[in-house]
CSV table of C-alpha atoms and ligand atoms in Angstrom, one decimal:
chain,number,residue,atom,x,y,z
A,268,MET,CA,108.9,-39.2,35.4
A,269,THR,CA,107.1,-41.5,33.0
A,270,PRO,CA,104.7,-44.4,34.3
A,271,ASP,CA,106.8,-47.7,34.6
A,272,THR,CA,104.8,-49.4,31.5
A,273,TYR,CA,105.0,-46.1,29.2
A,274,ARG,CA,106.4,-47.1,26.0
A,275,VAL,CA,106.9,-45.8,22.5
A,276,ASP,CA,106.3,-48.1,19.4
A,277,GLU,CA,107.9,-48.2,15.9
A,278,SER,CA,105.1,-45.6,14.7
A,279,HIS,CA,105.8,-43.2,17.4
A,280,GLN,CA,102.9,-43.9,19.3
A,281,MET,CA,102.5,-43.9,23.2
A,282,TRP,CA,101.3,-47.1,25.1
A,283,ILE,CA,100.7,-47.0,28.7
A,284,GLY,CA,99.4,-50.1,30.8
A,285,GLY,CA,99.5,-52.2,27.5
A,286,LEU,CA,97.2,-49.6,26.0
A,287,ARG,CA,97.6,-47.2,23.0
A,288,VAL,CA,97.2,-43.7,24.4
A,289,ARG,CA,95.4,-42.9,20.9
A,290,ASP,CA,92.6,-45.5,21.6
A,291,LEU,CA,92.2,-44.2,25.2
A,292,VAL,CA,91.8,-40.7,23.8
A,293,ALA,CA,89.2,-42.2,21.0
A,294,LYS,CA,87.3,-43.9,23.9
A,295,TYR,CA,87.1,-41.2,26.7
A,296,GLY,CA,87.9,-38.0,25.1
A,297,THR,CA,90.6,-35.0,26.0
A,298,PRO,CA,91.5,-33.7,28.7
A,299,LEU,CA,91.9,-37.1,30.3
A,300,TYR,CA,93.9,-38.4,33.4
A,301,LEU,CA,95.6,-41.7,32.9
A,302,LEU,CA,96.7,-43.7,36.3
A,303,ASP,CA,99.0,-46.7,35.8
A,304,TYR,CA,98.4,-49.7,38.0
A,305,ALA,CA,101.7,-51.2,37.8
A,306,THR,CA,103.5,-48.2,38.9
A,307,ILE,CA,101.2,-47.4,41.9
A,308,ILE,CA,101.4,-51.1,43.1
A,309,ALA,CA,105.4,-50.9,42.6
A,310,ARG,CA,105.8,-47.9,44.8
A,311,ILE,CA,103.5,-49.0,47.4
A,312,GLN,CA,105.2,-52.2,47.6
A,313,HIS,CA,108.6,-50.5,47.8
A,314,TYR,CA,107.6,-48.5,51.0
A,315,GLN,CA,106.2,-51.6,52.7
A,316,GLN,CA,109.2,-53.6,51.9
A,317,ALA,CA,111.6,-51.3,53.3
A,318,LEU,CA,109.4,-50.5,56.5
A,319,SER,CA,109.0,-54.3,57.0
A,320,THR,CA,112.8,-54.2,57.6
A,321,LEU,CA,112.3,-52.2,60.8
A,322,ASN,CA,112.2,-53.8,64.3
A,323,PRO,CA,109.0,-53.5,65.1
A,324,PRO,CA,107.9,-53.2,61.5
A,325,GLY,CA,106.9,-49.8,60.4
A,326,GLN,CA,103.9,-48.7,58.3
A,327,ALA,CA,103.2,-46.4,55.5
A,328,PHE,CA,100.1,-44.4,55.4
A,329,TYR,CA,99.3,-43.2,51.8
A,330,ALA,CA,98.4,-39.3,52.2
A,331,GLY,CA,95.0,-39.1,50.6
A,332,LYS,CA,95.5,-35.5,49.5
A,333,ALA,CA,97.4,-36.5,46.7
A,334,PHE,CA,94.8,-38.3,44.9
A,335,LEU,CA,91.9,-39.9,46.4
A,336,SER,CA,88.7,-41.8,45.2
A,337,GLU,CA,86.7,-44.5,46.0
A,338,ALA,CA,88.4,-47.0,43.8
A,339,MET,CA,91.9,-45.6,45.0
A,340,ALA,CA,90.8,-46.3,48.6
A,341,GLY,CA,89.6,-49.9,47.6
A,342,LEU,CA,93.2,-50.4,46.0
A,343,LEU,CA,94.9,-49.2,49.0
A,344,GLU,CA,92.9,-51.5,51.6
A,345,GLU,CA,93.8,-54.5,49.1
A,346,GLN,CA,97.1,-53.6,49.4
A,347,GLN,CA,96.9,-53.4,53.2
A,348,MET,CA,98.4,-49.8,53.0
A,349,GLY,CA,97.1,-47.5,55.8
A,350,LEU,CA,95.8,-44.0,54.6
A,351,ASP,CA,96.1,-40.5,55.8
A,352,VAL,CA,93.1,-38.3,55.6
A,353,VAL,CA,92.8,-34.5,56.3
A,354,SER,CA,89.1,-34.0,56.1
A,355,GLY,CA,85.4,-35.3,56.8
A,356,GLY,CA,85.2,-35.5,52.9
A,357,GLU,CA,88.3,-37.9,52.7
A,358,LEU,CA,87.0,-39.9,55.7
A,359,TYR,CA,83.9,-40.5,54.1
A,360,THR,CA,85.2,-41.4,50.8
A,361,ALA,CA,87.5,-44.3,52.3
A,362,LEU,CA,84.8,-45.7,54.7
A,363,ARG,CA,82.3,-45.7,51.9
A,364,ALA,CA,84.9,-47.8,49.9
A,365,GLY,CA,84.9,-50.2,52.9
A,366,PHE,CA,88.5,-49.0,53.9
A,367,SER,CA,89.3,-50.3,57.6
A,368,PRO,CA,89.2,-47.3,60.2
A,369,ALA,CA,92.1,-48.8,62.3
A,370,HIS,CA,94.3,-48.2,59.6
A,371,ILE,CA,93.4,-44.4,59.1
A,372,MET,CA,95.4,-41.5,60.3
A,373,PHE,CA,93.2,-38.5,60.7
A,374,HIS,CA,95.2,-35.1,59.9
A,375,GLY,CA,94.7,-31.4,59.2
A,376,ASN,CA,95.5,-28.2,61.3
A,377,VAL,CA,91.8,-27.5,61.5
A,378,LYS,CA,89.6,-29.9,62.1
A,379,THR,CA,85.8,-29.1,63.0
A,380,ARG,CA,84.2,-30.3,66.1
A,381,SER,CA,81.9,-32.5,63.9
A,382,GLU,CA,84.6,-33.9,62.1
A,383,ILE,CA,86.4,-35.1,65.3
A,384,ALA,CA,83.3,-36.6,66.4
A,385,TYR,CA,83.0,-38.4,63.1
A,386,ALA,CA,86.7,-39.8,63.3
A,387,LEU,CA,86.2,-40.9,66.8
A,388,LYS,CA,82.8,-42.5,66.1
A,389,ALA,CA,84.3,-44.2,62.7
A,390,ARG,CA,87.1,-45.5,65.3
A,391,VAL,CA,89.9,-44.3,63.3
A,392,GLY,CA,93.4,-45.6,64.3
A,393,TYR,CA,94.9,-42.4,65.2
A,394,LEU,CA,94.1,-38.7,65.4
A,395,VAL,CA,97.1,-36.0,64.4
A,396,CYS,CA,96.5,-33.0,66.7
A,397,ASP,CA,97.8,-29.8,65.6
A,398,SER,CA,96.7,-26.9,68.1
A,399,PHE,CA,96.2,-26.4,71.8
A,400,GLU,CA,92.4,-25.8,70.7
A,401,GLU,CA,92.0,-28.9,69.1
A,402,LEU,CA,93.6,-31.0,71.7
A,403,ASP,CA,90.7,-29.5,74.2
A,404,ARG,CA,88.1,-30.4,71.2
A,405,ILE,CA,89.4,-33.9,70.9
A,406,GLU,CA,88.9,-34.4,74.7
A,407,SER,CA,85.7,-32.9,75.2
A,408,GLU,CA,84.4,-34.9,72.1
A,409,ALA,CA,86.1,-38.2,73.2
A,410,ALA,CA,84.4,-37.7,76.9
A,411,ARG,CA,81.1,-36.7,75.2
A,412,LEU,CA,81.3,-40.0,73.3
A,413,GLY,CA,82.7,-42.2,76.4
A,414,VAL,CA,85.8,-43.1,74.2
A,415,THR,CA,89.4,-42.8,74.3
A,416,ALA,CA,91.1,-40.8,71.6
A,417,PRO,CA,94.4,-42.3,70.1
A,418,VAL,CA,96.4,-39.0,69.6
A,419,LEU,CA,99.7,-38.0,67.9
A,420,LEU,CA,100.9,-34.5,68.5
A,421,ARG,CA,102.1,-32.6,65.3
A,422,ILE,CA,105.5,-31.2,66.0
A,423,THR,CA,107.1,-28.3,64.1
A,424,PRO,CA,110.7,-29.5,64.0
A,425,GLY,CA,112.4,-26.4,63.1
A,426,ILE,CA,113.9,-27.9,59.9
A,427,GLU,CA,113.9,-26.1,56.6
A,428,ALA,CA,113.9,-28.4,53.6
A,429,HIS,CA,114.8,-27.4,50.4
A,430,THR,CA,111.9,-27.1,48.5
A,431,HIS,CA,109.2,-24.5,47.2
A,432,GLU,CA,108.4,-22.3,50.2
A,433,PHE,CA,104.6,-23.2,49.6
A,434,ILE,CA,105.1,-27.0,50.2
A,435,ARG,CA,107.6,-26.4,53.3
A,436,THR,CA,106.2,-27.0,56.5
A,437,GLY,CA,108.9,-28.0,59.0
A,438,GLN,CA,110.0,-24.7,59.9
A,439,PHE,CA,109.3,-22.9,63.2
A,440,ASP,CA,107.2,-20.1,61.2
A,441,SER,CA,104.6,-22.4,60.0
A,442,LYS,CA,100.6,-22.7,60.5
A,443,PHE,CA,101.3,-26.5,61.4
A,444,GLY,CA,101.7,-28.2,64.7
A,445,PHE,CA,103.6,-27.4,68.1
A,446,GLY,CA,107.1,-25.6,67.7
A,447,LEU,CA,110.0,-27.2,69.3
A,448,ALA,CA,111.1,-23.7,70.2
A,449,GLU,CA,109.9,-21.7,73.4
A,450,GLY,CA,108.5,-25.1,75.0
A,451,ILE,CA,105.3,-25.0,73.1
A,452,ALA,CA,105.6,-28.7,72.4
A,453,ASP,CA,106.4,-29.5,75.8
A,454,ARG,CA,103.2,-28.0,77.0
A,455,ALA,CA,101.3,-29.7,74.4
A,456,ILE,CA,102.6,-32.8,75.5
A,457,THR,CA,102.0,-31.8,79.1
A,458,GLN,CA,98.1,-31.2,78.4
A,459,ALA,CA,97.9,-34.3,76.1
A,460,LEU,CA,99.3,-36.4,79.2
A,461,GLU,CA,96.8,-34.6,81.5
A,462,HIS,CA,93.7,-35.1,79.2
A,463,ARG,CA,91.7,-38.1,80.9
A,464,HIS,CA,90.1,-39.1,77.1
A,465,VAL,CA,93.4,-38.8,75.3
A,466,GLN,CA,95.9,-41.4,74.9
A,467,LEU,CA,99.1,-39.7,73.8
A,468,LEU,CA,100.7,-42.5,71.4
A,469,GLY,CA,103.6,-40.4,70.1
A,470,PHE,CA,104.4,-37.8,67.5
A,471,HIS,CA,104.3,-36.5,64.1
A,472,ALA,CA,106.5,-34.3,62.2
A,473,HIS,CA,106.1,-33.9,58.0
A,474,ILE,CA,108.9,-31.2,56.7
A,475,GLY,CA,107.6,-30.6,53.4
A,476,SER,CA,107.0,-32.0,50.0
A,477,GLN,CA,109.1,-32.7,46.9
A,478,ILE,CA,112.2,-32.9,48.6
A,479,LEU,CA,115.0,-34.7,47.0
A,480,ASP,CA,117.6,-35.3,49.6
A,481,GLU,CA,117.7,-37.7,52.4
A,482,ALA,CA,119.2,-35.6,55.0
A,483,PRO,CA,116.2,-33.8,56.1
A,484,PHE,CA,114.4,-37.1,56.9
A,485,ILE,CA,116.9,-38.5,59.0
A,486,HIS,CA,117.1,-35.1,60.9
A,487,ASN,CA,113.6,-35.2,61.5
A,488,ALA,CA,113.5,-38.8,62.8
A,489,GLN,CA,116.3,-37.8,65.1
A,490,THR,CA,114.4,-34.3,66.5
A,491,LEU,CA,111.4,-36.8,67.5
A,492,LEU,CA,113.8,-39.4,69.1
A,493,ASP,CA,115.5,-36.6,71.0
A,494,LEU,CA,112.1,-35.1,72.1
A,495,SER,CA,111.1,-38.5,72.9
A,496,ARG,CA,114.4,-39.2,75.2
A,497,GLN,CA,113.8,-35.9,76.8
A,498,TRP,CA,110.5,-37.1,78.0
A,499,TYR,CA,111.5,-40.3,79.0
A,500,GLN,CA,114.3,-39.0,81.4
A,501,SER,CA,112.0,-36.3,82.9
A,502,ARG,CA,108.5,-37.9,83.2
A,503,GLY,CA,109.1,-41.6,82.2
A,504,TRP,CA,107.2,-41.2,79.3
A,505,TRP,CA,108.0,-42.8,76.1
A,506,PRO,CA,106.2,-43.0,72.3
A,507,GLU,CA,104.8,-46.0,70.8
A,508,VAL,CA,104.8,-44.4,67.5
A,509,LEU,CA,107.1,-41.9,65.4
A,510,ASN,CA,105.5,-40.9,62.3
A,511,ILE,CA,108.0,-39.0,60.2
A,512,GLY,CA,105.5,-37.8,57.3
A,513,GLY,CA,105.7,-37.7,53.7
A,514,GLY,CA,107.7,-35.5,51.3
A,515,PHE,CA,109.7,-37.8,49.2
A,516,GLY,CA,110.3,-36.1,45.9
A,517,ILE,CA,109.9,-37.5,42.3
A,518,ARG,CA,111.2,-37.1,38.9
A,519,TYR,CA,109.4,-34.1,37.4
A,520,GLN,CA,112.2,-33.4,35.3
A,521,PRO,CA,115.1,-35.9,33.9
A,522,GLN,CA,117.6,-34.5,36.1
A,523,ASP,CA,115.6,-34.8,39.7
A,524,ARG,CA,117.3,-37.5,41.8
A,525,PRO,CA,114.5,-38.7,44.3
A,526,PRO,CA,116.0,-39.6,47.8
A,527,GLN,CA,116.9,-43.2,48.3
A,528,LEU,CA,113.8,-44.9,50.5
A,529,ASP,CA,116.0,-47.8,51.6
A,530,ALA,CA,119.0,-45.8,52.8
A,531,VAL,CA,116.7,-43.3,54.7
A,532,VAL,CA,114.7,-46.5,56.5
A,533,GLN,CA,118.2,-47.9,57.3
A,534,GLN,CA,119.5,-44.9,59.0
A,535,ILE,CA,116.5,-44.4,60.8
A,536,SER,CA,116.6,-47.9,61.9
A,537,HIS,CA,120.2,-47.3,63.6
A,538,LEU,CA,119.0,-44.1,65.3
A,539,ILE,CA,116.1,-45.9,66.8
A,540,ALA,CA,118.3,-49.1,68.0
A,541,LYS,CA,120.7,-46.3,69.6
A,542,GLY,CA,118.1,-43.9,70.9
A,543,THR,CA,115.6,-46.5,72.7
A,544,PRO,CA,116.4,-46.7,76.3
A,545,SER,CA,116.9,-50.2,77.3
A,546,THR,CA,113.8,-50.7,79.3
A,547,MET,CA,111.5,-49.6,76.6
A,548,ASN,CA,110.3,-50.9,73.1
A,549,PRO,CA,111.3,-49.1,70.1
A,550,PRO,CA,108.5,-47.0,68.5
A,551,ARG,CA,106.8,-48.0,65.4
A,552,VAL,CA,107.9,-45.7,62.4
A,553,PHE,CA,105.2,-44.5,60.5
A,554,MET,CA,105.5,-42.7,56.8
A,555,GLU,CA,103.1,-40.8,54.9
A,556,PRO,CA,104.0,-40.7,51.2
A,557,GLY,CA,101.7,-39.1,48.7
A,558,ARG,CA,103.2,-37.7,45.5
A,559,SER,CA,106.1,-40.6,45.6
A,560,ILE,CA,103.3,-43.2,45.1
A,561,ILE,CA,100.9,-41.7,42.7
A,562,ALA,CA,102.6,-38.8,40.6
A,563,GLU,CA,104.7,-40.7,38.2
A,564,ALA,CA,102.0,-43.2,37.8
A,565,GLY,CA,99.9,-40.6,36.2
A,566,VAL,CA,99.6,-38.5,32.9
A,567,THR,CA,97.1,-36.0,31.5
A,568,VAL,CA,96.1,-36.0,28.1
A,569,TYR,CA,95.0,-33.1,26.2
A,570,GLN,CA,94.2,-31.7,22.7
A,571,VAL,CA,96.2,-29.0,21.0
A,572,LEU,CA,93.4,-26.5,19.7
A,573,VAL,CA,95.1,-23.2,19.2
A,574,LYS,CA,98.7,-22.2,18.1
A,575,LYS,CA,100.0,-18.6,17.8
A,576,GLN,CA,103.0,-16.8,17.3
A,577,VAL,CA,103.2,-13.5,19.3
A,578,PRO,CA,105.1,-10.4,18.4
A,579,GLY,CA,108.4,-11.0,19.1
A,580,GLY,CA,108.4,-14.5,17.7
A,581,LYS,CA,107.1,-16.7,20.9
A,582,TRP,CA,105.0,-19.6,20.1
A,583,TYR,CA,102.0,-20.5,22.2
A,584,VAL,CA,100.3,-23.6,21.9
A,585,ALA,CA,96.9,-23.8,23.9
A,586,VAL,CA,95.2,-27.0,25.1
A,587,ASP,CA,91.7,-28.1,26.0
A,588,GLY,CA,92.6,-28.2,29.8
A,589,GLY,CA,94.8,-26.1,32.1
A,590,MET,CA,94.8,-24.6,35.6
A,591,GLY,CA,91.3,-26.3,36.1
A,592,ASP,CA,92.9,-29.9,35.9
A,593,ASN,CA,96.4,-28.7,36.9
A,594,ILE,CA,96.9,-25.7,39.2
A,595,ARG,CA,100.3,-26.5,40.4
A,596,PRO,CA,102.4,-24.4,37.7
A,597,ALA,CA,100.3,-21.2,38.7
A,598,LEU,CA,100.4,-22.2,42.2
A,599,TYR,CA,103.9,-22.9,43.0
A,600,GLN,CA,105.6,-22.7,39.4
A,601,ALA,CA,105.5,-26.4,39.2
A,602,GLU,CA,107.6,-27.5,36.2
A,603,TYR,CA,106.6,-30.7,33.9
A,604,GLN,CA,107.7,-32.3,30.9
A,605,ALA,CA,105.4,-33.3,28.0
A,606,ALA,CA,105.6,-35.2,24.8
A,607,ILE,CA,103.5,-35.5,21.7
A,608,ASP,CA,101.9,-39.0,20.9
A,609,SER,CA,102.6,-40.1,17.3
A,610,LYS,CA,105.7,-37.9,17.4
A,611,ALA,CA,107.1,-39.2,20.8
A,612,ASP,CA,110.6,-39.9,20.0
A,613,TRP,CA,111.1,-36.9,17.4
A,614,LEU,CA,113.6,-34.3,18.0
A,615,PRO,CA,112.4,-31.6,19.5
A,616,THR,CA,112.8,-28.5,17.3
A,617,GLN,CA,110.4,-26.2,18.5
A,618,ARG,CA,110.2,-24.1,21.7
A,619,VAL,CA,106.9,-23.5,22.7
A,620,THR,CA,105.0,-22.2,25.9
A,621,VAL,CA,102.0,-24.5,26.4
A,622,ALA,CA,98.7,-22.5,27.8
A,623,GLY,CA,95.5,-23.8,29.3
A,624,ARG,CA,91.9,-22.6,28.2
A,625,TYR,CA,91.1,-20.7,31.2
A,626,CYS,CA,90.8,-16.9,31.7
A,627,GLU,CA,94.0,-16.1,33.4
A,628,THR,CA,97.0,-14.9,31.9
A,629,GLY,CA,98.7,-17.5,34.5
A,630,ASP,CA,97.0,-20.3,33.3
A,631,VAL,CA,100.4,-21.8,31.7
A,632,LEU,CA,101.3,-25.3,32.0
A,633,MET,CA,104.7,-25.4,30.6
A,634,ARG,CA,106.8,-22.3,29.7
A,635,GLU,CA,109.5,-22.4,26.9
A,636,ILE,CA,109.6,-26.3,26.4
A,637,ASN,CA,111.3,-28.1,23.7
A,638,LEU,CA,108.8,-30.0,21.5
A,639,PRO,CA,108.8,-31.6,17.9
A,640,PRO,CA,106.6,-29.6,15.7
A,641,VAL,CA,103.4,-29.1,16.9
A,642,ALA,CA,100.1,-29.2,15.0
A,643,ILE,CA,96.4,-28.6,15.7
A,644,ASN,CA,94.6,-31.8,17.3
A,645,ASP,CA,97.9,-33.1,18.5
A,646,THR,CA,97.7,-35.1,21.5
A,647,LEU,CA,99.8,-33.8,24.2
A,648,VAL,CA,100.8,-36.1,27.0
A,649,VAL,CA,102.0,-34.2,30.3
A,650,PHE,CA,103.8,-36.6,32.6
A,651,ALA,CA,104.0,-37.0,36.4
A,652,THR,CA,100.5,-35.4,37.0
A,653,GLY,CA,99.1,-38.3,39.0
A,654,ALA,CA,99.7,-36.2,42.6
A,655,TYR,CA,98.0,-33.3,43.6
A,656,ASN,CA,96.5,-32.7,40.0
A,657,TYR,CA,92.9,-34.3,40.1
A,658,SER,CA,92.8,-33.4,43.9
A,659,MET,CA,93.2,-29.8,43.4
A,660,ALA,CA,91.2,-29.6,40.1
A,661,SER,CA,88.4,-27.0,40.4
A,662,ASN,CA,85.6,-26.1,38.0
A,663,TYR,CA,86.8,-22.5,37.2
A,664,ASN,CA,85.0,-21.0,34.3
A,665,ARG,CA,82.4,-23.8,34.8
A,666,VAL,CA,84.3,-26.3,32.9
A,667,PRO,CA,83.6,-29.9,34.0
A,668,ARG,CA,86.7,-31.8,35.5
A,669,PRO,CA,88.1,-34.6,33.3
A,670,PRO,CA,87.6,-38.4,34.0
A,671,VAL,CA,90.2,-40.4,35.6
A,672,VAL,CA,90.9,-44.0,34.0
A,673,LEU,CA,93.4,-46.8,35.7
A,674,VAL,CA,95.1,-48.8,33.0
A,675,ASP,CA,96.8,-52.4,33.4
A,676,GLN,CA,97.7,-55.0,31.0
A,677,GLY,CA,95.6,-53.7,28.3
A,678,GLN,CA,92.5,-53.1,30.3
A,679,ASP,CA,91.1,-49.9,31.2
A,680,HIS,CA,89.1,-48.9,34.2
A,681,LEU,CA,87.1,-45.8,34.6
A,682,TRP,CA,87.8,-44.5,38.3
A,683,ILE,CA,86.1,-41.3,38.0
A,684,ALA,CA,83.6,-40.3,35.3
A,685,ARG,CA,83.9,-37.0,33.5
A,686,GLU,CA,81.6,-34.4,34.9
A,687,SER,CA,78.7,-33.6,32.9
A,688,TYR,CA,77.0,-30.0,32.5
A,689,GLU,CA,74.4,-31.2,34.7
A,690,ASP,CA,77.0,-32.1,37.6
A,691,LEU,CA,78.1,-28.4,37.3
A,692,VAL,CA,74.8,-27.2,38.2
A,693,HIS,CA,73.9,-29.9,40.6
A,694,ALA,CA,74.3,-27.8,44.0
A,695,ASP,CA,72.8,-24.6,42.3
A,696,ARG,CA,69.2,-23.3,43.1
A,697,PRO,CA,67.1,-21.6,40.5
A,698,TRP,CA,66.8,-17.7,40.7
A,699,THR,CA,63.6,-16.9,42.5
A,700,PRO,CA,62.9,-13.2,42.8
A,701,VAL,CA,63.6,-11.5,46.1
A,702,ALA,CA,61.0,-10.4,48.6
A,703,TRP,CA,61.9,-6.6,48.5
A,704,GLU,CA,61.4,-3.8,46.1
A,705,PRO,CA,63.3,-4.3,42.4
A,706,ARG,CA,65.9,-1.6,42.5
B,954,PLP,C1,100.9,-34.1,57.1
B,954,PLP,C2,101.2,-34.6,55.7
B,954,PLP,N1,101.6,-35.9,55.4
B,954,PLP,C3,102.0,-36.5,54.1
B,954,PLP,C4,101.9,-35.4,53.0
B,954,PLP,C5,102.1,-36.1,51.7
B,954,PLP,O1,103.5,-35.4,51.3
B,954,PLP,P1,103.9,-35.8,50.0
B,954,PLP,O2,102.8,-36.0,48.8
B,954,PLP,O3,104.9,-34.9,49.6
B,954,PLP,O4,104.5,-37.3,50.2
B,954,PLP,C6,101.4,-34.1,53.4
B,954,PLP,C7,101.4,-33.3,52.3
B,954,PLP,O5,101.4,-32.1,52.2
B,954,PLP,C8,101.1,-33.8,54.7
B,954,PLP,O6,100.8,-32.4,55.0
C-alpha cells in the first residue's frame, strides 16, 4: 500500500525516498504526485527475475497506460524492460526518450491508419491486432511500406475475472479482441496466416485489472496454449509468443492480498512444458504489468482547505485536488487509504469524507474513512496513486495538473512540471468575430 521507503519518524512526520514529505511540499506545493524509485525498481526486478526462470526466458512489457513520461521511458530502457503502448502519443513519448523500438508492443482496440504506419516505420517489436478491420489495415500499410508486420492476435478467452466490470476485459461480451467462441478467433488466425505482409507470432489475452487471485492467470495461459495446440494439430502452425497481459492486483487496502507472481510463473512453466509438442520450441511468455509496477510507488499529497459538518452530523473535508488528478473513485468506485502528515501514527478518531475541489457532487476521493482529527492546512497523503492517476488526469475546471516528482535516497527529481495557466491556454486560439451578421 505504501511505498517501500515510507516511514514515520518520532515526530509523526512522513518520509519517502529519504525525504520529508513536508520539505517536498515546501519545494513543490500541493497537489503533488510523488514516486518512489526504490519501489519501482523492486517491482520491475521481481517481474524480470520471475520471468527469467522460464525456458526460454519470458519478457515483461510495462503497460505505459498506467503512467508514462519521458523520464519513465528512460528508466524502463535502463532496466531493459519492454514497453506496451496504446497510442501514437505513447509511442512518441517512448521514442523521444530513446526507448528501443524493438522492445515496444503496440496495443489498442482502435489504431488509426497513421498510427499503424508510425509503428511500422518505427519498427516496433510487436503489434497486437484487435479486429478484422485492423488486420486488413496492418496488411495494407505493411505492403505500402514494403515491410513485414510482426503481429500477435488479441484473443478474448471468455474468462470472467473477479474485478470491477469496467476493468474486466476477458469475457466474450467485450469490445476487445477476437472471441474464442463462434469460431471468430479461428477466422482471424486464418486471415492473419493468409496475409503476405503479416507475420503471425502468437497470441495475446488480457483478462482485466486489479485481479487478486492466481487462478484466472493460469486459466488464461492454459486457454492460449489449448488454442495453439489446436492450430498445431490442424495446420501445423505453432506460436513463438504467448502474451498473458497484465492485471496483477495491488494493495489499495490493508486486507488486499495480491497474487503470488512466482507461483503463477511456476505453474505456467509446467503448463508450457506439458503443452508444447515435442517437435516444437516452447513459446516465449510475455506479461504486461502496469499497476503492479507503479501504483504502490506513488502517493498524492494534498492540502486540506475546507472542513464542514453537514446537517445530520457527517463531516466533509475538502482538499486542493480531486477528480482532475484522480478520476478512479468517480469512475469505478476505487477505494484508497490516506494519512495526515505530522499525525501519521495518531489514533483515527474522526470519520470523514474527503471531497475534491471540482464542480461535481461525485468528486469524492474517499468516503467515510477514519482519520486522526483533521485541521485546516493539514497535509493529506493518499497512498497507492502511482497508476492510472496522472495518466488519467484532466484539466476539468481548467485546473492545471500537478507535478510528478521522483524521490530516491534523499534526492528529488522533477519528472513532470506543474502545469501553468499559460499551459492551459496553449492550444487555444483567440476569439475572432465570425463572418456572418451578429445575432
Ligand atoms: C492490454 C493490456 N495490457 C496490460 C494492461 C495493464 O494492466 P494492469 O495495470 O492491471 O497490470 C492493460 C490495462 O488495462 C491492458 O489493457
